[in-house]
PDB file of C-alpha atoms in Angstrom:
ATOM      1  CA  UNK F   1      -3.907 -33.419  81.558  1.00  0.00           C
ATOM      2  CA  UNK F   2      -7.383 -32.012  81.266  1.00  0.00           C
ATOM      3  CA  UNK F   3      -9.092 -29.862  78.725  1.00  0.00           C
ATOM      4  CA  UNK F   4     -12.532 -28.375  78.732  1.00  0.00           C
ATOM      5  CA  UNK F   5     -14.142 -27.732  75.397  1.00  0.00           C
ATOM      6  CA  UNK F   6     -17.325 -25.692  75.427  1.00  0.00           C
ATOM      7  CA  UNK F   7     -19.307 -24.101  72.638  1.00  0.00           C
ATOM      8  CA  UNK F   8     -21.408 -20.970  73.111  1.00  0.00           C
ATOM      9  CA  UNK F   9     -24.736 -20.287  71.347  1.00  0.00           C
ATOM     10  CA  UNK F  10     -23.024 -18.772  68.325  1.00  0.00           C
ATOM     11  CA  UNK F  11     -20.644 -21.733  67.957  1.00  0.00           C
ATOM     12  CA  UNK F  12     -17.538 -20.120  69.440  1.00  0.00           C
ATOM     13  CA  UNK F  13     -15.368 -22.868  70.898  1.00  0.00           C
ATOM     14  CA  UNK F  14     -13.736 -22.056  74.252  1.00  0.00           C
ATOM     15  CA  UNK F  15     -10.804 -24.305  75.145  1.00  0.00           C
ATOM     16  CA  UNK F  16      -9.551 -24.292  78.739  1.00  0.00           C
ATOM     17  CA  UNK F  17      -6.085 -25.814  79.001  1.00  0.00           C
ATOM     18  CA  UNK F  18      -4.040 -27.376  81.743  1.00  0.00           C
ATOM     19  CA  UNK F  19      -2.406 -29.994  79.552  1.00  0.00           C
ATOM     20  CA  UNK F  20       0.343 -29.986  76.937  1.00  0.00           C
ATOM     21  CA  UNK F  21       0.545 -28.338  73.566  1.00  0.00           C
ATOM     22  CA  UNK F  22       0.242 -31.417  71.390  1.00  0.00           C
ATOM     23  CA  UNK F  23      -3.037 -32.388  73.019  1.00  0.00           C
ATOM     24  CA  UNK F  24      -4.334 -28.863  72.665  1.00  0.00           C
ATOM     25  CA  UNK F  25      -3.401 -28.895  68.978  1.00  0.00           C
ATOM     26  CA  UNK F  26      -5.286 -32.134  68.409  1.00  0.00           C
ATOM     27  CA  UNK F  27      -8.437 -30.905  70.181  1.00  0.00           C
ATOM     28  CA  UNK F  28      -8.549 -27.637  68.265  1.00  0.00           C
ATOM     29  CA  UNK F  29      -7.899 -29.312  64.909  1.00  0.00           C
ATOM     30  CA  UNK F  30     -10.718 -31.784  65.601  1.00  0.00           C
ATOM     31  CA  UNK F  31     -13.114 -28.912  66.364  1.00  0.00           C
ATOM     32  CA  UNK F  32     -11.911 -27.052  63.268  1.00  0.00           C
ATOM     33  CA  UNK F  33     -12.536 -30.118  61.100  1.00  0.00           C
ATOM     34  CA  UNK F  34     -15.962 -30.349  62.735  1.00  0.00           C
ATOM     35  CA  UNK F  35     -16.800 -26.938  61.279  1.00  0.00           C
ATOM     36  CA  UNK F  36     -16.048 -24.580  64.187  1.00  0.00           C
ATOM     37  CA  UNK F  37     -14.459 -21.303  63.086  1.00  0.00           C
ATOM     38  CA  UNK F  38     -14.155 -19.115  66.162  1.00  0.00           C
ATOM     39  CA  UNK F  39     -11.948 -20.131  69.064  1.00  0.00           C
ATOM     40  CA  UNK F  40     -11.004 -18.776  72.482  1.00  0.00           C
ATOM     41  CA  UNK F  41      -8.113 -20.440  74.297  1.00  0.00           C
ATOM     42  CA  UNK F  42      -8.469 -19.825  78.012  1.00  0.00           C
ATOM     43  CA  UNK F  43      -5.177 -19.784  79.955  1.00  0.00           C
ATOM     44  CA  UNK F  44      -6.765 -19.034  83.330  1.00  0.00           C
ATOM     45  CA  UNK F  45      -5.584 -22.381  84.719  1.00  0.00           C
ATOM     46  CA  UNK F  46      -2.259 -22.528  82.868  1.00  0.00           C
ATOM     47  CA  UNK F  47       0.868 -21.831  84.942  1.00  0.00           C
ATOM     48  CA  UNK F  48       3.520 -21.526  82.272  1.00  0.00           C
ATOM     49  CA  UNK F  49       4.242 -22.595  78.742  1.00  0.00           C
ATOM     50  CA  UNK F  50       7.534 -22.992  76.934  1.00  0.00           C
ATOM     51  CA  UNK F  51       8.538 -22.084  73.410  1.00  0.00           C
ATOM     52  CA  UNK F  52       7.159 -25.338  71.986  1.00  0.00           C
ATOM     53  CA  UNK F  53       3.763 -24.332  73.419  1.00  0.00           C
ATOM     54  CA  UNK F  54       4.132 -20.945  71.741  1.00  0.00           C
ATOM     55  CA  UNK F  55       4.904 -22.780  68.495  1.00  0.00           C
ATOM     56  CA  UNK F  56       1.683 -24.781  68.812  1.00  0.00           C
ATOM     57  CA  UNK F  57      -0.341 -21.586  69.238  1.00  0.00           C
ATOM     58  CA  UNK F  58       1.294 -19.994  66.192  1.00  0.00           C
ATOM     59  CA  UNK F  59       0.532 -23.075  64.125  1.00  0.00           C
ATOM     60  CA  UNK F  60      -3.101 -23.219  65.308  1.00  0.00           C
ATOM     61  CA  UNK F  61      -3.568 -19.547  64.604  1.00  0.00           C
ATOM     62  CA  UNK F  62      -2.428 -20.110  60.997  1.00  0.00           C
ATOM     63  CA  UNK F  63      -4.634 -23.174  60.517  1.00  0.00           C
ATOM     64  CA  UNK F  64      -7.697 -21.376  61.884  1.00  0.00           C
ATOM     65  CA  UNK F  65      -7.111 -18.333  59.675  1.00  0.00           C
ATOM     66  CA  UNK F  66      -6.710 -20.569  56.617  1.00  0.00           C
ATOM     67  CA  UNK F  67     -10.238 -21.850  57.309  1.00  0.00           C
ATOM     68  CA  UNK F  68     -11.507 -18.274  57.544  1.00  0.00           C
ATOM     69  CA  UNK F  69     -11.759 -18.476  61.324  1.00  0.00           C
ATOM     70  CA  UNK F  70     -10.484 -16.459  64.246  1.00  0.00           C
ATOM     71  CA  UNK F  71      -8.494 -17.356  67.368  1.00  0.00           C
ATOM     72  CA  UNK F  72      -8.408 -15.275  70.541  1.00  0.00           C
ATOM     73  CA  UNK F  73      -6.438 -15.848  73.723  1.00  0.00           C
ATOM     74  CA  UNK F  74      -7.641 -14.989  77.226  1.00  0.00           C
ATOM     75  CA  UNK F  75      -6.741 -15.222  80.891  1.00  0.00           C
ATOM     76  CA  UNK F  76      -2.944 -14.963  80.579  1.00  0.00           C
ATOM     77  CA  UNK F  77      -1.143 -14.549  83.900  1.00  0.00           C
ATOM     78  CA  UNK F  78       1.724 -12.061  84.333  1.00  0.00           C
ATOM     79  CA  UNK F  79       4.353 -14.638  83.311  1.00  0.00           C
ATOM     80  CA  UNK F  80       2.543 -15.709  80.156  1.00  0.00           C
ATOM     81  CA  UNK F  81       1.876 -12.091  79.207  1.00  0.00           C
ATOM     82  CA  UNK F  82       5.609 -11.362  79.602  1.00  0.00           C
ATOM     83  CA  UNK F  83       6.486 -14.369  77.432  1.00  0.00           C
ATOM     84  CA  UNK F  84       4.162 -13.164  74.650  1.00  0.00           C
ATOM     85  CA  UNK F  85       5.648  -9.669  74.844  1.00  0.00           C
ATOM     86  CA  UNK F  86       9.266 -10.920  74.820  1.00  0.00           C
ATOM     87  CA  UNK F  87       8.635 -12.979  71.704  1.00  0.00           C
ATOM     88  CA  UNK F  88       6.468 -10.238  70.119  1.00  0.00           C
ATOM     89  CA  UNK F  89       3.676 -12.773  69.761  1.00  0.00           C
ATOM     90  CA  UNK F  90       1.404 -10.247  71.487  1.00  0.00           C
ATOM     91  CA  UNK F  91       1.378  -8.543  68.078  1.00  0.00           C
ATOM     92  CA  UNK F  92       0.212 -11.724  66.326  1.00  0.00           C
ATOM     93  CA  UNK F  93      -2.672 -12.698  68.635  1.00  0.00           C
ATOM     94  CA  UNK F  94      -5.756 -10.934  69.936  1.00  0.00           C
ATOM     95  CA  UNK F  95      -5.357 -11.175  73.688  1.00  0.00           C
ATOM     96  CA  UNK F  96      -8.253 -10.438  76.053  1.00  0.00           C
ATOM     97  CA  UNK F  97      -8.155 -10.226  79.851  1.00  0.00           C
ATOM     98  CA  UNK F  98     -10.933 -12.771  80.401  1.00  0.00           C
ATOM     99  CA  UNK F  99     -12.691 -15.409  78.277  1.00  0.00           C
ATOM    100  CA  UNK F 100     -15.892 -13.347  78.613  1.00  0.00           C
ATOM    101  CA  UNK F 101     -14.154 -10.321  77.097  1.00  0.00           C
ATOM    102  CA  UNK F 102     -12.753 -12.437  74.276  1.00  0.00           C
ATOM    103  CA  UNK F 103     -16.221 -13.843  73.531  1.00  0.00           C
ATOM    104  CA  UNK F 104     -17.814 -10.405  73.577  1.00  0.00           C
ATOM    105  CA  UNK F 105     -15.320  -9.237  70.945  1.00  0.00           C
ATOM    106  CA  UNK F 106     -16.491 -11.751  68.296  1.00  0.00           C
TER     107      UNK F 106
ATOM    108  CA  UNK U   1       8.766 -42.023  80.595  1.00  0.00           C
ATOM    109  CA  UNK U   2       9.520 -44.679  83.198  1.00  0.00           C
ATOM    110  CA  UNK U   3      12.769 -44.237  85.139  1.00  0.00           C
ATOM    111  CA  UNK U   4      12.508 -41.854  88.114  1.00  0.00           C
ATOM    112  CA  UNK U   5      14.790 -38.816  88.205  1.00  0.00           C
ATOM    113  CA  UNK U   6      17.336 -38.594  90.996  1.00  0.00           C
ATOM    114  CA  UNK U   7      18.581 -35.187  92.143  1.00  0.00           C
ATOM    115  CA  UNK U   8      21.887 -35.362  93.963  1.00  0.00           C
ATOM    116  CA  UNK U   9      22.297 -32.447  96.430  1.00  0.00           C
ATOM    117  CA  UNK U  10      25.631 -31.677  98.125  1.00  0.00           C
ATOM    118  CA  UNK U  11      25.674 -28.871 100.687  1.00  0.00           C
ATOM    119  CA  UNK U  12      28.797 -26.862 101.464  1.00  0.00           C
ATOM    120  CA  UNK U  13      30.542 -27.841  98.259  1.00  0.00           C
ATOM    121  CA  UNK U  14      33.167 -25.133  98.939  1.00  0.00           C
ATOM    122  CA  UNK U  15      34.961 -22.357  97.001  1.00  0.00           C
ATOM    123  CA  UNK U  16      32.024 -19.950  97.123  1.00  0.00           C
ATOM    124  CA  UNK U  17      29.511 -22.625  96.232  1.00  0.00           C
ATOM    125  CA  UNK U  18      26.927 -23.129  98.976  1.00  0.00           C
ATOM    126  CA  UNK U  19      25.156 -26.084  97.409  1.00  0.00           C
ATOM    127  CA  UNK U  20      25.728 -28.121  94.294  1.00  0.00           C
ATOM    128  CA  UNK U  21      23.094 -30.275  92.659  1.00  0.00           C
ATOM    129  CA  UNK U  22      23.314 -32.686  89.788  1.00  0.00           C
ATOM    130  CA  UNK U  23      20.736 -34.511  87.775  1.00  0.00           C
ATOM    131  CA  UNK U  24      20.852 -36.784  84.727  1.00  0.00           C
ATOM    132  CA  UNK U  25      17.851 -36.388  82.452  1.00  0.00           C
ATOM    133  CA  UNK U  26      17.014 -39.048  79.832  1.00  0.00           C
ATOM    134  CA  UNK U  27      16.661 -37.745  76.277  1.00  0.00           C
ATOM    135  CA  UNK U  28      12.863 -37.728  76.250  1.00  0.00           C
ATOM    136  CA  UNK U  29      10.930 -34.446  76.286  1.00  0.00           C
ATOM    137  CA  UNK U  30       8.501 -36.006  78.793  1.00  0.00           C
ATOM    138  CA  UNK U  31      11.205 -35.564  81.448  1.00  0.00           C
ATOM    139  CA  UNK U  32      11.558 -31.796  80.970  1.00  0.00           C
ATOM    140  CA  UNK U  33       8.619 -30.807  83.206  1.00  0.00           C
ATOM    141  CA  UNK U  34       9.477 -33.176  86.090  1.00  0.00           C
ATOM    142  CA  UNK U  35      13.194 -32.235  85.950  1.00  0.00           C
ATOM    143  CA  UNK U  36      12.371 -28.516  86.050  1.00  0.00           C
ATOM    144  CA  UNK U  37      10.017 -28.951  89.019  1.00  0.00           C
ATOM    145  CA  UNK U  38      12.571 -31.061  90.901  1.00  0.00           C
ATOM    146  CA  UNK U  39      15.186 -28.311  90.634  1.00  0.00           C
ATOM    147  CA  UNK U  40      12.803 -25.352  91.084  1.00  0.00           C
ATOM    148  CA  UNK U  41      11.495 -26.953  94.304  1.00  0.00           C
ATOM    149  CA  UNK U  42      14.947 -26.540  95.815  1.00  0.00           C
ATOM    150  CA  UNK U  43      14.587 -22.767  95.471  1.00  0.00           C
ATOM    151  CA  UNK U  44      11.062 -22.336  96.815  1.00  0.00           C
ATOM    152  CA  UNK U  45      10.944 -20.316 100.022  1.00  0.00           C
ATOM    153  CA  UNK U  46      11.094 -22.650 103.005  1.00  0.00           C
ATOM    154  CA  UNK U  47       9.201 -20.276 105.289  1.00  0.00           C
ATOM    155  CA  UNK U  48      11.927 -18.858 107.536  1.00  0.00           C
ATOM    156  CA  UNK U  49      15.232 -16.962 107.316  1.00  0.00           C
ATOM    157  CA  UNK U  50      17.550 -16.613 105.485  1.00  0.00           C
ATOM    158  CA  UNK U  51      15.764 -14.789 102.679  1.00  0.00           C
ATOM    159  CA  UNK U  52      15.684 -16.738  99.421  1.00  0.00           C
ATOM    160  CA  UNK U  53      18.494 -16.206  96.934  1.00  0.00           C
ATOM    161  CA  UNK U  54      16.029 -15.717  94.073  1.00  0.00           C
ATOM    162  CA  UNK U  55      12.647 -14.018  94.329  1.00  0.00           C
ATOM    163  CA  UNK U  56       9.588 -16.281  93.995  1.00  0.00           C
ATOM    164  CA  UNK U  57       8.811 -14.838  90.573  1.00  0.00           C
ATOM    165  CA  UNK U  58      12.365 -15.377  89.317  1.00  0.00           C
ATOM    166  CA  UNK U  59      12.164 -19.010  90.401  1.00  0.00           C
ATOM    167  CA  UNK U  60       8.644 -19.549  89.088  1.00  0.00           C
ATOM    168  CA  UNK U  61       9.119 -17.820  85.741  1.00  0.00           C
ATOM    169  CA  UNK U  62      12.743 -17.077  84.848  1.00  0.00           C
ATOM    170  CA  UNK U  63      14.456 -20.167  86.266  1.00  0.00           C
ATOM    171  CA  UNK U  64      11.740 -22.651  85.323  1.00  0.00           C
ATOM    172  CA  UNK U  65      11.168 -21.387  81.803  1.00  0.00           C
ATOM    173  CA  UNK U  66      14.883 -20.937  81.007  1.00  0.00           C
ATOM    174  CA  UNK U  67      15.759 -24.392  82.345  1.00  0.00           C
ATOM    175  CA  UNK U  68      12.884 -25.950  80.385  1.00  0.00           C
ATOM    176  CA  UNK U  69      14.145 -24.320  77.186  1.00  0.00           C
ATOM    177  CA  UNK U  70      17.751 -25.394  77.780  1.00  0.00           C
ATOM    178  CA  UNK U  71      16.690 -28.983  78.521  1.00  0.00           C
ATOM    179  CA  UNK U  72      14.351 -29.189  75.538  1.00  0.00           C
ATOM    180  CA  UNK U  73      17.101 -27.905  73.223  1.00  0.00           C
ATOM    181  CA  UNK U  74      19.643 -30.372  74.641  1.00  0.00           C
ATOM    182  CA  UNK U  75      17.235 -33.311  74.274  1.00  0.00           C
ATOM    183  CA  UNK U  76      15.875 -32.447  70.840  1.00  0.00           C
ATOM    184  CA  UNK U  77      18.799 -30.812  69.014  1.00  0.00           C
ATOM    185  CA  UNK U  78      21.764 -32.053  71.056  1.00  0.00           C
ATOM    186  CA  UNK U  79      20.914 -35.683  71.800  1.00  0.00           C
ATOM    187  CA  UNK U  80      18.318 -35.962  69.023  1.00  0.00           C
ATOM    188  CA  UNK U  81      15.913 -37.823  71.354  1.00  0.00           C
ATOM    189  CA  UNK U  82      18.382 -40.729  71.545  1.00  0.00           C
ATOM    190  CA  UNK U  83      17.271 -42.789  74.590  1.00  0.00           C
ATOM    191  CA  UNK U  84      20.823 -44.066  75.147  1.00  0.00           C
ATOM    192  CA  UNK U  85      22.046 -40.521  75.838  1.00  0.00           C
ATOM    193  CA  UNK U  86      21.404 -38.341  78.876  1.00  0.00           C
ATOM    194  CA  UNK U  87      21.459 -34.594  79.443  1.00  0.00           C
ATOM    195  CA  UNK U  88      23.534 -33.652  82.478  1.00  0.00           C
ATOM    196  CA  UNK U  89      22.361 -30.779  84.657  1.00  0.00           C
ATOM    197  CA  UNK U  90      24.639 -29.289  87.298  1.00  0.00           C
ATOM    198  CA  UNK U  91      23.428 -26.439  89.501  1.00  0.00           C
ATOM    199  CA  UNK U  92      25.877 -24.348  91.518  1.00  0.00           C
ATOM    200  CA  UNK U  93      24.167 -22.296  94.184  1.00  0.00           C
ATOM    201  CA  UNK U  94      26.561 -19.526  95.188  1.00  0.00           C
ATOM    202  CA  UNK U  95      26.082 -16.672  97.654  1.00  0.00           C
ATOM    203  CA  UNK U  96      25.490 -14.157  94.886  1.00  0.00           C
ATOM    204  CA  UNK U  97      24.115 -16.210  92.007  1.00  0.00           C
ATOM    205  CA  UNK U  98      22.875 -19.518  90.695  1.00  0.00           C
ATOM    206  CA  UNK U  99      24.666 -21.138  87.774  1.00  0.00           C
ATOM    207  CA  UNK U 100      22.984 -23.912  85.854  1.00  0.00           C
ATOM    208  CA  UNK U 101      25.023 -26.011  83.445  1.00  0.00           C
ATOM    209  CA  UNK U 102      23.133 -28.101  80.898  1.00  0.00           C
ATOM    210  CA  UNK U 103      25.288 -30.464  78.830  1.00  0.00           C
ATOM    211  CA  UNK U 104      24.333 -32.860  76.064  1.00  0.00           C
ATOM    212  CA  UNK U 105      26.311 -35.435  74.044  1.00  0.00           C
ATOM    213  CA  UNK U 106      25.635 -33.789  70.714  1.00  0.00           C
ATOM    214  CA  UNK U 107      28.002 -32.266  68.207  1.00  0.00           C
ATOM    215  CA  UNK U 108      27.178 -28.738  69.368  1.00  0.00           C
ATOM    216  CA  UNK U 109      26.107 -25.765  67.273  1.00  0.00           C
ATOM    217  CA  UNK U 110      26.891 -22.129  66.656  1.00  0.00           C
ATOM    218  CA  UNK U 111      24.488 -20.101  68.813  1.00  0.00           C
ATOM    219  CA  UNK U 112      25.392 -16.923  66.921  1.00  0.00           C
ATOM    220  CA  UNK U 113      23.920 -18.457  63.749  1.00  0.00           C
ATOM    221  CA  UNK U 114      20.427 -18.792  65.243  1.00  0.00           C
ATOM    222  CA  UNK U 115      18.193 -16.116  63.703  1.00  0.00           C
ATOM    223  CA  UNK U 116      16.078 -13.690  65.735  1.00  0.00           C
ATOM    224  CA  UNK U 117      12.570 -15.220  65.947  1.00  0.00           C
ATOM    225  CA  UNK U 118      10.947 -11.810  66.465  1.00  0.00           C
ATOM    226  CA  UNK U 119      11.847 -10.619  62.940  1.00  0.00           C
ATOM    227  CA  UNK U 120       8.601 -10.027  61.032  1.00  0.00           C
ATOM    228  CA  UNK U 121       9.367 -12.775  58.494  1.00  0.00           C
ATOM    229  CA  UNK U 122      10.061 -15.298  61.279  1.00  0.00           C
ATOM    230  CA  UNK U 123       7.269 -14.365  63.692  1.00  0.00           C
ATOM    231  CA  UNK U 124       4.860 -16.986  62.331  1.00  0.00           C
ATOM    232  CA  UNK U 125       7.333 -19.854  62.433  1.00  0.00           C
ATOM    233  CA  UNK U 126       6.521 -22.649  64.850  1.00  0.00           C
ATOM    234  CA  UNK U 127      10.059 -23.254  66.119  1.00  0.00           C
ATOM    235  CA  UNK U 128      13.230 -21.345  66.858  1.00  0.00           C
ATOM    236  CA  UNK U 129      12.169 -19.390  69.957  1.00  0.00           C
ATOM    237  CA  UNK U 130      13.853 -21.459  72.676  1.00  0.00           C
ATOM    238  CA  UNK U 131      17.276 -19.844  72.702  1.00  0.00           C
ATOM    239  CA  UNK U 132      15.821 -16.347  72.339  1.00  0.00           C
ATOM    240  CA  UNK U 133      13.497 -16.853  75.324  1.00  0.00           C
ATOM    241  CA  UNK U 134      16.308 -18.356  77.376  1.00  0.00           C
ATOM    242  CA  UNK U 135      18.626 -15.396  76.749  1.00  0.00           C
ATOM    243  CA  UNK U 136      15.992 -12.947  77.923  1.00  0.00           C
ATOM    244  CA  UNK U 137      15.104 -14.765  81.120  1.00  0.00           C
ATOM    245  CA  UNK U 138      18.529 -15.136  82.721  1.00  0.00           C
ATOM    246  CA  UNK U 139      21.347 -12.650  83.382  1.00  0.00           C
ATOM    247  CA  UNK U 140      24.031 -14.477  81.452  1.00  0.00           C
ATOM    248  CA  UNK U 141      24.166 -17.278  78.896  1.00  0.00           C
ATOM    249  CA  UNK U 142      27.542 -18.797  78.021  1.00  0.00           C
ATOM    250  CA  UNK U 143      27.993 -21.683  75.613  1.00  0.00           C
ATOM    251  CA  UNK U 144      30.995 -23.987  75.589  1.00  0.00           C
ATOM    252  CA  UNK U 145      33.228 -23.637  72.556  1.00  0.00           C
ATOM    253  CA  UNK U 146      31.731 -26.733  70.967  1.00  0.00           C
ATOM    254  CA  UNK U 147      28.213 -25.544  71.776  1.00  0.00           C
ATOM    255  CA  UNK U 148      26.999 -28.725  73.504  1.00  0.00           C
ATOM    256  CA  UNK U 149      27.032 -27.176  76.988  1.00  0.00           C
ATOM    257  CA  UNK U 150      25.374 -24.006  78.194  1.00  0.00           C
ATOM    258  CA  UNK U 151      25.769 -22.167  81.488  1.00  0.00           C
ATOM    259  CA  UNK U 152      22.856 -20.012  82.648  1.00  0.00           C
ATOM    260  CA  UNK U 153      23.512 -17.478  85.402  1.00  0.00           C
ATOM    261  CA  UNK U 154      20.761 -15.956  87.523  1.00  0.00           C
ATOM    262  CA  UNK U 155      22.098 -13.310  89.902  1.00  0.00           C
ATOM    263  CA  UNK U 156      20.646 -13.085  93.393  1.00  0.00           C
ATOM    264  CA  UNK U 157      17.492 -11.000  93.643  1.00  0.00           C
TER     265      UNK U 157
END
């Protein structure tokens, strides 16, 4: 399981994930407690997620909004995009094609 | 997660079934990923003829995701993570379809009573999407009367 956590000049945290949802949740909550408000989760290297992973994203999205922050998703492959559409979660999240596009939208 | 998983494969099982596989999965969510990969690997194109029963995308996305959801439900809600219980997976590969049976030792449930997670008031809930996702990724979902066993059918293609 590996994660990459990077912060751009304006303090937007970009999380690249290949690991599981619980670890992702912990990393993002730590960054949120550290004062970060804007997050991009980069799925470029993620093959598939299941409904528990979707649940983690929903929960993070709520927590970030409660702190006045913003979460964007990027780099979803065709399968992940389909999963978000099936569950109508594409209506809940801002989804960008690439992390660069997501960053530019902040 | 310690014990290795053992997939039992029997070819030419008869009565329209080309291959039958069975696998016992301990009631620990850590086994879901490895169990799914073990079974999905059996469907990956082997390079030559005959053409695969299921398209690469249907194996990669539909079969893997649906099986992961069924296993996670059986482990968490059926066997309640009890390490003394196992989830039994039986895969029937037929000429026209694949049937996957996932059975737990739980008391079962009423699948009709599970609410639609895409309703606006439920969209922000963390849980409750597994069964919904599963139903949309396979061609047929049939529960046993008790509700502790589910059969997923993926037609060829």
